[in-house]
Short mmCIF file of C-alpha atoms in Angstrom, two decimals:
data_model
loop_
_atom_site.label_atom_id
_atom_site.label_comp_id
_atom_site.label_asym_id
_atom_site.label_seq_id
_atom_site.Cartn_x
_atom_site.Cartn_y
_atom_site.Cartn_z
CA LEU A 10 19.14 109.68 -59.83
CA PHE A 11 21.96 107.31 -59.09
CA LEU A 12 24.46 109.20 -61.40
CA ASN A 13 23.29 112.57 -59.93
CA VAL A 14 23.77 111.38 -56.29
CA LEU A 15 27.35 110.16 -57.12
CA VAL A 16 28.07 113.54 -59.03
CA SER A 17 26.69 115.70 -56.06
CA SER A 18 29.22 113.70 -53.98
CA ILE A 19 32.38 113.61 -55.91
CA PRO A 20 33.70 117.07 -55.11
CA THR A 21 33.15 116.86 -51.41
CA ILE A 22 34.92 113.37 -51.40
CA LEU A 23 37.63 114.80 -53.62
CA VAL A 24 38.42 118.14 -51.55
CA GLY A 25 37.93 116.32 -48.31
CA PHE A 26 40.77 113.67 -49.20
CA LEU A 27 43.08 116.55 -50.25
CA ILE A 28 42.46 118.44 -47.04
CA VAL A 29 43.12 115.29 -44.82
CA GLU A 30 46.24 114.28 -46.95
CA LEU A 31 47.46 117.80 -46.84
CA ASN A 32 46.92 118.12 -43.23
CA TYR A 33 44.80 121.08 -43.39
CA ILE A 34 42.44 120.00 -41.17
CA ASP A 35 43.88 120.91 -37.83
CA LYS A 36 44.63 124.26 -39.29
CA ILE A 37 40.99 125.14 -39.85
CA ARG A 38 39.48 123.41 -36.88
CA ASN A 39 39.39 126.26 -33.98
CA PRO A 40 36.55 127.32 -31.81
CA GLU A 41 36.33 130.78 -33.53
CA ILE A 42 35.84 129.45 -37.07
CA ILE A 43 33.28 126.80 -35.66
CA ALA A 44 31.09 129.45 -33.95
CA CYS A 45 31.25 132.03 -36.86
CA THR A 46 30.12 129.30 -39.44
CA THR A 47 27.60 127.79 -37.40
CA ILE A 48 25.85 131.12 -36.92
CA PHE A 49 26.46 132.02 -40.67
CA PHE A 50 25.17 128.67 -42.30
CA ALA A 51 21.98 128.77 -39.75
CA ILE A 52 21.09 132.13 -40.91
CA PHE A 53 21.99 131.08 -44.48
CA LEU A 54 19.69 127.91 -44.25
CA TYR A 55 16.78 129.90 -42.60
CA LEU A 56 17.05 132.55 -45.63
CA SER A 57 17.11 129.65 -48.23
CA ASP A 58 13.95 128.26 -46.83
CA LYS A 59 11.84 131.45 -47.60
CA SER A 60 12.31 130.60 -51.46
CA LYS A 61 9.66 129.22 -53.46
CA MET A 62 9.09 125.45 -53.46
CA ASN A 63 8.20 124.16 -56.89
CA ASN A 64 10.80 121.67 -57.82
CA ASN A 65 11.15 117.88 -57.07
CA ILE A 66 13.44 115.16 -57.11
CA GLU A 67 11.67 113.04 -60.10
CA ASN A 68 11.57 116.57 -62.37
CA ASN A 69 14.25 118.63 -61.60
CA PHE A 70 17.29 116.86 -59.95
CA ASN A 71 19.23 116.75 -63.05
CA PHE A 72 23.13 117.00 -63.62
CA LYS A 73 23.32 120.80 -63.21
CA SER A 74 21.48 120.79 -59.86
CA ALA A 75 23.66 118.02 -59.01
CA ILE A 76 26.75 119.75 -59.74
CA SER A 77 25.46 122.86 -58.11
CA ILE A 78 24.52 120.95 -54.84
CA GLY A 79 27.77 119.09 -54.97
CA MET A 80 30.11 122.13 -54.96
CA LEU A 81 28.06 124.15 -52.34
CA GLN A 82 28.56 120.86 -50.26
CA ILE A 83 32.27 121.40 -50.05
CA LEU A 84 31.76 123.97 -47.63
CA SER A 85 30.66 121.34 -45.07
CA LEU A 86 34.43 120.33 -45.08
CA ILE A 87 34.82 123.39 -42.89
CA PRO A 88 34.02 122.62 -39.34
CA GLY A 89 30.96 124.14 -37.90
CA VAL A 90 29.12 123.65 -41.39
CA SER A 91 26.64 120.88 -41.31
CA ARG A 92 26.91 118.74 -44.44
CA SER A 93 23.11 118.04 -44.42
CA GLY A 94 22.25 121.58 -43.70
CA ILE A 95 24.43 123.16 -46.73
CA ALA A 96 23.15 120.45 -49.00
CA ILE A 97 19.48 121.43 -47.91
CA THR A 98 20.24 124.82 -48.25
CA ALA A 99 21.75 124.49 -51.82
CA ALA A 100 18.53 122.33 -52.81
CA ARG A 101 16.19 125.09 -51.31
CA LEU A 102 18.12 127.77 -53.01
CA LEU A 103 17.27 125.59 -56.35
CA ASN A 104 13.65 126.06 -55.42
CA PHE A 105 13.42 122.19 -54.27
CA LYS A 106 10.33 121.39 -51.92
CA ARG A 107 11.50 120.89 -48.32
CA ILE A 108 10.76 117.07 -48.28
CA ASP A 109 12.85 116.80 -51.66
CA SER A 110 15.68 118.71 -50.46
CA ALA A 111 15.74 116.58 -47.38
CA LYS A 112 15.77 113.67 -49.59
CA ILE A 113 18.50 114.93 -51.66
CA SER A 114 20.68 115.75 -48.49
CA PHE A 115 19.95 111.94 -47.28
CA LEU A 116 20.86 110.57 -50.72
CA ILE A 117 24.04 112.20 -51.52
CA SER A 118 25.27 111.76 -47.83
CA ILE A 119 25.46 107.79 -48.88
CA PRO A 120 28.63 107.73 -51.07
CA ILE A 121 30.14 110.69 -48.58
CA LEU A 122 29.73 108.60 -45.63
CA GLY A 123 30.74 105.51 -47.34
CA ALA A 124 33.83 107.19 -48.37
CA VAL A 125 34.54 108.32 -44.94
CA SER A 126 33.71 105.23 -43.45
CA PHE A 127 36.22 103.13 -45.73
CA PHE A 128 39.00 105.82 -45.31
CA GLY A 129 38.30 105.62 -41.29
CA LEU A 130 38.45 101.53 -41.91
CA LYS A 131 41.49 101.61 -43.85
CA ASN A 132 43.29 103.55 -41.24
CA LEU A 133 42.03 101.31 -38.58
CA ILE A 134 43.57 98.39 -39.96
CA MET A 135 46.86 99.95 -41.29
CA GLU A 136 47.66 101.00 -37.61
CA GLU A 137 50.36 98.76 -36.11
CA ASN A 138 47.90 97.78 -33.20
CA GLY A 139 44.65 98.51 -34.75
CA THR A 140 42.02 95.72 -34.39
CA LEU A 141 38.61 95.65 -35.68
CA THR A 142 36.88 94.85 -32.38
CA ASN A 143 33.51 93.89 -31.18
CA VAL A 144 33.02 97.45 -30.06
CA ASN A 145 33.75 98.91 -33.36
CA LEU A 146 31.35 96.67 -35.09
CA ILE A 147 28.69 97.22 -32.53
CA SER A 148 29.38 100.90 -33.20
CA ILE A 149 29.08 100.97 -36.86
CA LEU A 150 25.69 98.66 -36.50
CA LEU A 151 24.31 101.12 -34.05
CA SER A 152 25.25 104.16 -35.98
CA PHE A 153 23.45 102.72 -39.13
CA VAL A 154 20.30 101.65 -36.93
CA PHE A 155 19.95 105.29 -35.46
CA SER A 156 20.57 106.97 -38.70
CA PHE A 157 18.05 105.06 -40.52
CA ILE A 158 15.45 105.51 -37.79
CA THR A 159 16.33 109.26 -37.71
CA ILE A 160 16.04 109.85 -41.51
CA LYS A 161 12.76 107.86 -41.28
CA TYR A 162 11.07 109.83 -38.65
CA PHE A 163 12.82 113.11 -40.03
CA LEU A 164 11.17 112.93 -43.33
CA ASN A 165 8.09 112.07 -41.86
CA TYR A 166 8.09 115.22 -39.61
CA LEU A 167 8.82 117.23 -43.09
CA LYS A 168 6.01 115.93 -44.55
CA ARG A 169 3.77 117.46 -42.06
#
């Protein structure tokens, strides 16, 4: 499971790094793109949820499904595309149950968000006047706590 989670995360981390390093992020961030992708991928998620649900993490989250979900998750780098939404959509297209699709999405977010946090922290430290203040530390802590609570209650909601 750990290896498959890493495999799913690598494409998004690599492409995201390239987009930032090549300064393409500002070129694709505009209201028209955000509006169109939000609507399109909401419909895409809705349609994917109509597929049958018979796969689960324990038996079916293999290398092939990890690569498939990871490649589709690259689309989350386009503004307006939800990372968790596209990961759930990809898992649903592979016939994973709703709860397992959400679990996969949450699990593969850990390396991606870790990489983004590391990159952001590195940039903060490298700035001439950048300091890690108490506000930064409190923000990081609160972000973790509320993310954990959200995941817990969201998974309970999906089970029902």
